[in-house]
mmCIF file of C-alpha atoms in Angstrom:
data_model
loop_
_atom_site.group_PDB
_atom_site.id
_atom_site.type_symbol
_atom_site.label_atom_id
_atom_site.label_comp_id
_atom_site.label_asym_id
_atom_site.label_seq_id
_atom_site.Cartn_x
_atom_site.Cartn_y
_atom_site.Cartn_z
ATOM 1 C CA UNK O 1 9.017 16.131 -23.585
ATOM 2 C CA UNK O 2 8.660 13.122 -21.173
ATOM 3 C CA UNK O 3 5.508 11.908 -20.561
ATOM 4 C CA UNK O 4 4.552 10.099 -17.157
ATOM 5 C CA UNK O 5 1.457 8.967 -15.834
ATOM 6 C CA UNK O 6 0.224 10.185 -12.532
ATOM 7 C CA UNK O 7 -2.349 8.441 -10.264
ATOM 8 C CA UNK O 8 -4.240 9.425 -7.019
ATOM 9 C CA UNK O 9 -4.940 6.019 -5.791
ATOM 10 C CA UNK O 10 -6.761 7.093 -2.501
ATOM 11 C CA UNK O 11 -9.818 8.316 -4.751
ATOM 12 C CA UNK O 12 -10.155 4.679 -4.721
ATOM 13 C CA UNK O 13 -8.009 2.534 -6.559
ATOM 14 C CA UNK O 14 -6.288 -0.935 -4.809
ATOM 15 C CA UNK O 15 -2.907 -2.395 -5.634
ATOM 16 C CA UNK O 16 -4.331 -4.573 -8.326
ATOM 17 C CA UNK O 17 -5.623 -1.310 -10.333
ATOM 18 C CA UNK O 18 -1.973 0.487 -10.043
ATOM 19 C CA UNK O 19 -0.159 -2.835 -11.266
ATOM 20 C CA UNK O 20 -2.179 -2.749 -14.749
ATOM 21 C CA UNK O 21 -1.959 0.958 -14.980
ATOM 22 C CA UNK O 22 1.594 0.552 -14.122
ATOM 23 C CA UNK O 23 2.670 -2.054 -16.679
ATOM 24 C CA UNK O 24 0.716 -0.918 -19.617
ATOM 25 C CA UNK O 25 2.582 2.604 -19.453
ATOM 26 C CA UNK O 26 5.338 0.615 -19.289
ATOM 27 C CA UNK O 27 4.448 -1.475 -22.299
ATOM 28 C CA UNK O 28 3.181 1.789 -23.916
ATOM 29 C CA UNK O 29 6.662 4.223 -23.683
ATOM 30 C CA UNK O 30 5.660 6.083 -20.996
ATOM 31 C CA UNK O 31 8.802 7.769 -19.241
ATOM 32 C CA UNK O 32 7.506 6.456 -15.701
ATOM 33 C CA UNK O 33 4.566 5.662 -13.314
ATOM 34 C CA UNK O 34 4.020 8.372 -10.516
ATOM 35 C CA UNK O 35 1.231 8.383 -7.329
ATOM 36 C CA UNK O 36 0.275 10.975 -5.053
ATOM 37 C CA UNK O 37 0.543 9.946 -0.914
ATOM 38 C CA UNK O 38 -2.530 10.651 0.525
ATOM 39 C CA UNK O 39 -4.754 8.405 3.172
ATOM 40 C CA UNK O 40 -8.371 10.472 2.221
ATOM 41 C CA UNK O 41 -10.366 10.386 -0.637
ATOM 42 C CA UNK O 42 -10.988 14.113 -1.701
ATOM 43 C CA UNK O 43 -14.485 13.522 -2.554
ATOM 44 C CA UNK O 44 -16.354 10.056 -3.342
ATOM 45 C CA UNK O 45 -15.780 6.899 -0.698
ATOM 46 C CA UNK O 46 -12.550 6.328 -2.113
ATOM 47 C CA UNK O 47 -13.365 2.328 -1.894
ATOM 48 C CA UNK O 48 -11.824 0.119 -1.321
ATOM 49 C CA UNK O 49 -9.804 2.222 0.882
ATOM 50 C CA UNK O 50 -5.931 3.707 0.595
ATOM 51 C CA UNK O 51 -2.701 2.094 -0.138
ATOM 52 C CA UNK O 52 0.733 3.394 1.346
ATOM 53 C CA UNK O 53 2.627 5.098 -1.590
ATOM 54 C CA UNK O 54 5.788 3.545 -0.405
ATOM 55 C CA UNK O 55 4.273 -0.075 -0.128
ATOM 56 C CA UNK O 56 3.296 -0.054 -3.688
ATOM 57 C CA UNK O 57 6.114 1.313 -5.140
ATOM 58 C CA UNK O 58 8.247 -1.694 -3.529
ATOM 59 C CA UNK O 59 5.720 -4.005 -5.198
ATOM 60 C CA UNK O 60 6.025 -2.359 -8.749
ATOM 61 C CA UNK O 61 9.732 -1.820 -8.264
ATOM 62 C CA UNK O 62 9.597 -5.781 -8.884
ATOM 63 C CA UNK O 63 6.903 -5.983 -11.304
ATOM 64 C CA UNK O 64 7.941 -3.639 -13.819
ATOM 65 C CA UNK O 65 11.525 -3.080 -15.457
ATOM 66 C CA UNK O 66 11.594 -0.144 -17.205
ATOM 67 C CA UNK O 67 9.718 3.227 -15.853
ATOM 68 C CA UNK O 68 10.520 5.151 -12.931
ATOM 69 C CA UNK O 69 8.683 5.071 -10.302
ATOM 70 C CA UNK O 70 7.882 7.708 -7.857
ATOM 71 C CA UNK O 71 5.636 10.186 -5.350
ATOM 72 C CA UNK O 72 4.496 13.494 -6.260
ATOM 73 C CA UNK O 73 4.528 13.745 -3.279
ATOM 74 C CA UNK O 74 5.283 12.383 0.071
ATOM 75 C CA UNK O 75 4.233 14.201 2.319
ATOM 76 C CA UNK O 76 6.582 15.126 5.762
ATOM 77 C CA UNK O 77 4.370 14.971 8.044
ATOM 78 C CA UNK O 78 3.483 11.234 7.273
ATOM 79 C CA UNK O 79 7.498 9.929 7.922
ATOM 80 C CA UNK O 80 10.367 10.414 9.815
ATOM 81 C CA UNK O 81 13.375 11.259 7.623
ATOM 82 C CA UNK O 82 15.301 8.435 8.975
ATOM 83 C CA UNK O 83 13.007 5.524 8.140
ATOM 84 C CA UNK O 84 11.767 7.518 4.355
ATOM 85 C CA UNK O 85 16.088 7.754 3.536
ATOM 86 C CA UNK O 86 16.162 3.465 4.586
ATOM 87 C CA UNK O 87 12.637 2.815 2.747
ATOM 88 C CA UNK O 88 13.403 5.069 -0.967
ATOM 89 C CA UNK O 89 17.222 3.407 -0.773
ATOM 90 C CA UNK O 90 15.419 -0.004 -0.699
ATOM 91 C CA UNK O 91 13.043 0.184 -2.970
ATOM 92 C CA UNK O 92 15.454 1.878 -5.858
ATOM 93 C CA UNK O 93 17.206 -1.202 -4.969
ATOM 94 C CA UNK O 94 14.229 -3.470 -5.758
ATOM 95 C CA UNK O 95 13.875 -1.227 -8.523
ATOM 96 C CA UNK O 96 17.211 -1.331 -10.223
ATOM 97 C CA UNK O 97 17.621 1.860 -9.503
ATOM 98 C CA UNK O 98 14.938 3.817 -10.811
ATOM 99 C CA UNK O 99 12.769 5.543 -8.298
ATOM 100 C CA UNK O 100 12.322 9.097 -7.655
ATOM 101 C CA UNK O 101 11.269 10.749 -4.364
ATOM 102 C CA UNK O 102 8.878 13.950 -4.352
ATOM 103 C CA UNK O 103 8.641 15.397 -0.694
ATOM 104 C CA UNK O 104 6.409 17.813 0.268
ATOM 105 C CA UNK O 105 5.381 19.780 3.406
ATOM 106 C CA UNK O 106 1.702 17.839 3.844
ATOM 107 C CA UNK O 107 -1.440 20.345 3.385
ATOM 108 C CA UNK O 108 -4.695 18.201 3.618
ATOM 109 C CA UNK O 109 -5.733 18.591 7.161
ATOM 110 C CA UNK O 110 -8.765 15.940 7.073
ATOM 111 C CA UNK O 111 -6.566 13.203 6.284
ATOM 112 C CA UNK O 112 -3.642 13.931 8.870
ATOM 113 C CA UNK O 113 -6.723 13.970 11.326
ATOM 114 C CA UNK O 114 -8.823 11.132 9.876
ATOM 115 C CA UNK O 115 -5.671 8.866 10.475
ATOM 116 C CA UNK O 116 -3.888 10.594 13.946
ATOM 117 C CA UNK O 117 -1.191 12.052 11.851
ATOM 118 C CA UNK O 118 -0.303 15.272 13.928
ATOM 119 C CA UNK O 119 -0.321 18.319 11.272
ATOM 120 C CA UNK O 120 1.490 21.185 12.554
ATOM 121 C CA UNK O 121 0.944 24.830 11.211
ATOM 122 C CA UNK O 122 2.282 25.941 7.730
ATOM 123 C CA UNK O 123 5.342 27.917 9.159
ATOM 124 C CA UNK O 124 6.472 23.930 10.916
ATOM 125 C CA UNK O 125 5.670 22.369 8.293
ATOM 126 C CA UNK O 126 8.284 24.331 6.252
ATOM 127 C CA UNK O 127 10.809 23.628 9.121
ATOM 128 C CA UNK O 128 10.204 20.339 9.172
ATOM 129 C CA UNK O 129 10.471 19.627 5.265
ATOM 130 C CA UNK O 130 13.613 21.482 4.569
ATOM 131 C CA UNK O 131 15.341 19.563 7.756
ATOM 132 C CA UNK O 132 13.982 16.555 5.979
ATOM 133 C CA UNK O 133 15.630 16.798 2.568
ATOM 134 C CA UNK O 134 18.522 17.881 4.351
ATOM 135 C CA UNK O 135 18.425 14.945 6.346
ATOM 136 C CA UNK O 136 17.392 12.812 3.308
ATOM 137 C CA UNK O 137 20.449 14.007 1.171
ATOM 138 C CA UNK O 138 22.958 14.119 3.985
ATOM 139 C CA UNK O 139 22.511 10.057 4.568
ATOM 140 C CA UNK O 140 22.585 9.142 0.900
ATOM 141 C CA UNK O 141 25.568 10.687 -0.001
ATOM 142 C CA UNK O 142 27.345 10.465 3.244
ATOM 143 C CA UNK O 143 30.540 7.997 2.212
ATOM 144 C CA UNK O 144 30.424 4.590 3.590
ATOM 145 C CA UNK O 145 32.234 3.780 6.590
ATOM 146 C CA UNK O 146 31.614 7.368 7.642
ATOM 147 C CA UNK O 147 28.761 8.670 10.254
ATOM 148 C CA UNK O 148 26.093 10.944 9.697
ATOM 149 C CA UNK O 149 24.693 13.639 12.512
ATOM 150 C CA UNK O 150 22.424 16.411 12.441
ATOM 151 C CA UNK O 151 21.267 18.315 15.091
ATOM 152 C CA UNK O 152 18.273 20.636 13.883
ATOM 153 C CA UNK O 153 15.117 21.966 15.483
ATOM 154 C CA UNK O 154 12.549 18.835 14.849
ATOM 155 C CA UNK O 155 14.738 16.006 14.133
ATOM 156 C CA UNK O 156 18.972 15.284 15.746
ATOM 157 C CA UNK O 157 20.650 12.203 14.239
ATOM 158 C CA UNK O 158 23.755 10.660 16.129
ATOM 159 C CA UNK O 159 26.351 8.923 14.527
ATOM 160 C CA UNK O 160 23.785 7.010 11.830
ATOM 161 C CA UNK O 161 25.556 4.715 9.879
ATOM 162 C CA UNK O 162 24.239 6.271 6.763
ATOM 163 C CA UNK O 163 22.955 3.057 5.384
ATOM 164 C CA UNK O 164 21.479 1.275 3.179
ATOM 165 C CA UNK O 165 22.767 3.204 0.375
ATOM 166 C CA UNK O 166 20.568 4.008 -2.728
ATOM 167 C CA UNK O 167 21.889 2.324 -6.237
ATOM 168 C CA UNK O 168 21.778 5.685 -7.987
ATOM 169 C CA UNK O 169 24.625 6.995 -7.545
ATOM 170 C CA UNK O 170 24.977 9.954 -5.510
ATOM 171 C CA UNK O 171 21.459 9.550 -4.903
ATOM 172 C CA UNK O 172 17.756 9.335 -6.383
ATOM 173 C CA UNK O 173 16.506 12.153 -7.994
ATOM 174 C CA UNK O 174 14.506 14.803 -5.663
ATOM 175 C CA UNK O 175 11.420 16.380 -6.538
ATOM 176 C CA UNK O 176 10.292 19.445 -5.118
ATOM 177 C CA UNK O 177 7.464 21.401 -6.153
ATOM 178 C CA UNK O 178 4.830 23.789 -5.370
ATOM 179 C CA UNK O 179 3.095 27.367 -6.030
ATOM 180 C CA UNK O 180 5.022 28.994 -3.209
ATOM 181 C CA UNK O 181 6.917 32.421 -3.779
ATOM 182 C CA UNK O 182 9.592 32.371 -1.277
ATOM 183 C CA UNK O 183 10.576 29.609 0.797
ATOM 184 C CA UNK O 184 9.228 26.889 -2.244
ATOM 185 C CA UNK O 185 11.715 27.892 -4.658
ATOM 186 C CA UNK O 186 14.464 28.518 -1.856
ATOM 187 C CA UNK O 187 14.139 24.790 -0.963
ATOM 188 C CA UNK O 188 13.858 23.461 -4.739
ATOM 189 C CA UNK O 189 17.336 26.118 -5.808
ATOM 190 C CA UNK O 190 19.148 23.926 -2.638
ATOM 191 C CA UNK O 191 17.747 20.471 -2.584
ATOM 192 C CA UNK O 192 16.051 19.488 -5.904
ATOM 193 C CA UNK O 193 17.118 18.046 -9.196
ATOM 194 C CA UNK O 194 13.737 18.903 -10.281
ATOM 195 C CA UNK O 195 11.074 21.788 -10.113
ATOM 196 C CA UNK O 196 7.218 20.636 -10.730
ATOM 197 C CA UNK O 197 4.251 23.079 -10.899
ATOM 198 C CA UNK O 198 0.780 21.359 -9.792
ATOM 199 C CA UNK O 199 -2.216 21.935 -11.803
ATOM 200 C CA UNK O 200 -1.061 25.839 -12.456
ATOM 201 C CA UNK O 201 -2.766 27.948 -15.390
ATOM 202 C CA UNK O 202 -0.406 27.386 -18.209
ATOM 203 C CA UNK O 203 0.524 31.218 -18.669
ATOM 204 C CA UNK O 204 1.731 31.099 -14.489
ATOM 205 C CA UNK O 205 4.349 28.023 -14.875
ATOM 206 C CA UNK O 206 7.621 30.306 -16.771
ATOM 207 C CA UNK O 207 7.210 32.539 -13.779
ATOM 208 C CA UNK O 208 7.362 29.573 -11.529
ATOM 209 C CA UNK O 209 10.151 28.281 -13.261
ATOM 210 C CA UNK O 210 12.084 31.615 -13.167
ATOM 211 C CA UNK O 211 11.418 32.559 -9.416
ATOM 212 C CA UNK O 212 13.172 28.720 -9.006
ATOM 213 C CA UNK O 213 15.699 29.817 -11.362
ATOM 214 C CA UNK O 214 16.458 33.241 -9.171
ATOM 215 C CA UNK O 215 16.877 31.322 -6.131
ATOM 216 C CA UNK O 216 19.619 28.675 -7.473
ATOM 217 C CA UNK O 217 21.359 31.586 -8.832
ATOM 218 C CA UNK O 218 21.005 33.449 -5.301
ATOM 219 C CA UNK O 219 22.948 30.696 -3.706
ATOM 220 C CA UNK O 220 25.416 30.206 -6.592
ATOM 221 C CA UNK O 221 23.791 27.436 -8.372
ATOM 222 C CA UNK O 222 24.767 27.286 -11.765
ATOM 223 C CA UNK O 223 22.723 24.423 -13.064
ATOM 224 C CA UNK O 224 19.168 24.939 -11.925
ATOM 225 C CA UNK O 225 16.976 22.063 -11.206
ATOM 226 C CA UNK O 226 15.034 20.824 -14.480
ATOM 227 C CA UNK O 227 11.190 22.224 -14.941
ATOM 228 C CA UNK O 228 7.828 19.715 -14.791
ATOM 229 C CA UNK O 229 4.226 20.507 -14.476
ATOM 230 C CA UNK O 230 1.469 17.991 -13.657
ATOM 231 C CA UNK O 231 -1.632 18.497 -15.161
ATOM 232 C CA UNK O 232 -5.326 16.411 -15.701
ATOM 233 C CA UNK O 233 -5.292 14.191 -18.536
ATOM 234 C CA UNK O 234 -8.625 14.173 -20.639
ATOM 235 C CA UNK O 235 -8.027 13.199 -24.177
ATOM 236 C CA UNK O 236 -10.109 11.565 -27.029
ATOM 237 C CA UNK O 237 -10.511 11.102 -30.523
ATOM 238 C CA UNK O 238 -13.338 13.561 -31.105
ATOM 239 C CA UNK O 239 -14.828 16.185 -29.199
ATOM 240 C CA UNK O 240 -17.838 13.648 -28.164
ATOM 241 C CA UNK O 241 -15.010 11.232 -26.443
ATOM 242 C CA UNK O 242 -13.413 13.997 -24.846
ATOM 243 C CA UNK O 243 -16.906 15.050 -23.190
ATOM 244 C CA UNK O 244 -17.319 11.608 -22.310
ATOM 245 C CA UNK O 245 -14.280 10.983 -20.744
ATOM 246 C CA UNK O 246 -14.635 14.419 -18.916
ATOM 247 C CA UNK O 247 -17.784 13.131 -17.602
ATOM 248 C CA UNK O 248 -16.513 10.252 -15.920
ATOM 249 C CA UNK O 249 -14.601 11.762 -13.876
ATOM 250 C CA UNK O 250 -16.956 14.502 -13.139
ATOM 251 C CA UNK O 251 -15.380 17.208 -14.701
ATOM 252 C CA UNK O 252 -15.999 20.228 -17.208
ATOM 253 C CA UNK O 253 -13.968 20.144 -20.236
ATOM 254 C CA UNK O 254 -13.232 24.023 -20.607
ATOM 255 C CA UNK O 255 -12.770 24.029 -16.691
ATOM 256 C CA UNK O 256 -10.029 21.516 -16.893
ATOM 257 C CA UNK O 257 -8.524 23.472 -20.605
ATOM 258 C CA UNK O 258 -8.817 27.060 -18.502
ATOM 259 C CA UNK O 259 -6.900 25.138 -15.501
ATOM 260 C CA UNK O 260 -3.842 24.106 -17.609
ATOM 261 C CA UNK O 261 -5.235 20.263 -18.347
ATOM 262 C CA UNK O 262 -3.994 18.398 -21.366
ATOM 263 C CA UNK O 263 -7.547 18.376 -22.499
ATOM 264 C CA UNK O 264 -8.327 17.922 -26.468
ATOM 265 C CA UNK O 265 -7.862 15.763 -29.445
ATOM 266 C CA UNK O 266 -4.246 14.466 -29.680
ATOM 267 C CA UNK O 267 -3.743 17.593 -31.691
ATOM 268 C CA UNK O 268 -5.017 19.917 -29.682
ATOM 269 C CA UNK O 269 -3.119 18.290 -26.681
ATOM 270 C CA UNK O 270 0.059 18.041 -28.480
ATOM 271 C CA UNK O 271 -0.111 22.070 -28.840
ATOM 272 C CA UNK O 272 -0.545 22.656 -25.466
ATOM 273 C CA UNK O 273 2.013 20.222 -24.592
ATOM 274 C CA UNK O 274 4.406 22.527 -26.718
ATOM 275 C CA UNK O 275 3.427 25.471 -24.399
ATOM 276 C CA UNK O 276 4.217 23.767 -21.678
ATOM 277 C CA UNK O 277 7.530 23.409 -23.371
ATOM 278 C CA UNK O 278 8.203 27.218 -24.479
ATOM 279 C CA UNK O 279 7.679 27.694 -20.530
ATOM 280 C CA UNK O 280 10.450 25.560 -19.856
ATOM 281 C CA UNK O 281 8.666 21.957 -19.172
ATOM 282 C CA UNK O 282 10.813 18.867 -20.134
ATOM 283 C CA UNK O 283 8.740 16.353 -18.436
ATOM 284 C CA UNK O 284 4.964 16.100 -17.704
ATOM 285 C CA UNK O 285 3.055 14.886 -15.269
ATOM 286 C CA UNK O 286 -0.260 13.052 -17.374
ATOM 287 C CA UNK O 287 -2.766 12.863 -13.826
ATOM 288 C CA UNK O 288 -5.009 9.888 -14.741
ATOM 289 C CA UNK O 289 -8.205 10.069 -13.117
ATOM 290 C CA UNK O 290 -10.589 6.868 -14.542
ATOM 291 C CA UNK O 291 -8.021 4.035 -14.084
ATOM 292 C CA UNK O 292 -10.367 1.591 -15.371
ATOM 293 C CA UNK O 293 -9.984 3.940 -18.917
ATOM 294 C CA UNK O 294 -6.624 1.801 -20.314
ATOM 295 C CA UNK O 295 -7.324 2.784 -23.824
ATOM 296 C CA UNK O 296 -7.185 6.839 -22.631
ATOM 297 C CA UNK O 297 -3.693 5.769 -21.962
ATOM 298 C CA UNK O 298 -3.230 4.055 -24.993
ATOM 299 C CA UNK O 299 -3.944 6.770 -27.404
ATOM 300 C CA UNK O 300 -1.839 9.590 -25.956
ATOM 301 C CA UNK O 301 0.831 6.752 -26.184
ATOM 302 C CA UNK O 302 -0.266 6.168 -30.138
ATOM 303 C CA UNK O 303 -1.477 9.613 -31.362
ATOM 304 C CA UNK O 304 0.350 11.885 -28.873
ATOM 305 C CA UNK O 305 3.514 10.685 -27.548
ATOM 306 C CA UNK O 306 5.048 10.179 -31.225
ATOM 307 C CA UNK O 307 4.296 14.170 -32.028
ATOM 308 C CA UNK O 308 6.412 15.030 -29.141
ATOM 309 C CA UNK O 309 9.812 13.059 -30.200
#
């Protein structure tokens, strides 16, 4: 099981905050360093204000050296596929070649408003994400010296050069996840190289996984994508730090634990971890609410991390 840590800087977080987060799960063994993309808080001021998920990947891409690095998850409605394909290519090159890009269809309406970000309905937004990762894909692995075109309902591309190219080779990895039934695992079984459930109740996530599963095979996929899950982090030594720690980020222990949350003494967390597992998890998604909190970090990195191996 690969362990990542997952931010949502716009509850208010600044670059400075991600950078420390950032290196110490790098010092730490963390598998990588993920962040949401979203321009609202989603409750609190969110001070000092957001940061652009693409900006501050660039800026760890050259201030870290080991973890990947991505979004879970862009969201469509903020980019056009043209520009995200030239931005991800450069910043896995700043990187070394180790970013990831999670793309999503955009579903928080306040923020699309907030910041004059047009927010179609749900049926568009669909249509516009699976042209994007079709987009996406086609001008990463379209060969060099050849052009790329595309000619679809929201977006037509015209002889594009196709470059830069990403250094991963044929491309970074794509992340596409979600609790949808039809058209979710459709576009993960075509598009993705992984699957990731958000925040689901532990006994929903196989039947997430095998819905994903049924779709690759529907369209002759024999390898199907490989299986995360992102859930809240709230660990501790004791029962008394774990109620602490849930209490700083305004949260009820057996709400979070009822919700799927790695929530416990490393023991207890390295159990549910292994359920996660039996479903058919390889990599989770640690989502790290009290930045400020290194040494939560820390001891799922000491007391957890080394039961999983």
């Amino acid at each position: 099981m690969r362990l990542v840590i997952f931010t949502e800087p716009q509850q208010g977080a600044g670059y400075d905050d991600l950078l420390r987060v950032a290196r110490l799960a790098e010092e730490a063994g963390y598998d990588g360093f993920f962040r949401s993309d979203h321009y609202l808080a989603m409750g609190g001021d969110g001070l000092p204000g957001p940061t652009d998920a693409w900006v501050t990947l660039a800026g760890l891409a050259v201030q870290t050296s080991r973890i990947r690095l991505g979004t879970l998850v862009t969201s469509a409605t903020f980019r056009l596929p043209g520009p995200l394909a030239i931005s991800v290519a450069q910043v896995d090159a700043m990187s070394g070649g180790r970013v990831e890009l999670g793309l999503g269809g955009g579903w928080f309406e306040a923020e699309h408003t907030g910041y004059g970000i047009p927010f179609p309905p749900l049926g568009e937004r669909f249509d516009r994400l699976e042209e994007q990762l079709e987009i996406v894909t086609g001008l990463w692995t379209t060969p060099l010296g050849e052009t790329y075109s595309f000619d679809g309902k929201h977006y037509q591309l015209l002889d594009s050069p196709a470059l830069p190219k990403p250094v991963q080779s044929p491309r970074p990895p794509i992340i596409v996840g979600g609790a949808g039934k039809k058209r979710t695992p459709a576009l993960a079984a075509r598009y993705a190289d992984e699957f990731n459930t958000p925040f689901a109740k532990i006994e929903d996530v196989a039947g997430m996984f095998d819905r994903v599963r049924e779709a690759s095979a529907r369209i002759g996929r024999t390898t199907p994508p490989a299986f995360s899950a992102a859930a809240v982090l709230c660990v501790g030594r004791d029962d008394a730090e774990v109620a602490r720690r849930a209490a700083a980020i305004g949260r009820e222990v057996e709400e979070m634990r009822g919700n799927g949350g790695i929530v416990g003494t490393p023991d207890q967390v390295v159990d549910t971890l292994g359920r996660y597992a039996e479903a058919g998890a390889t990599r989770m998604y640690l989502q790290a609410l009290d930045l400020s909190d290194l040494d939560h970090l820390e001891l799922v990195a000491s007391a957890v991390a080394p039961q999983l191996s």
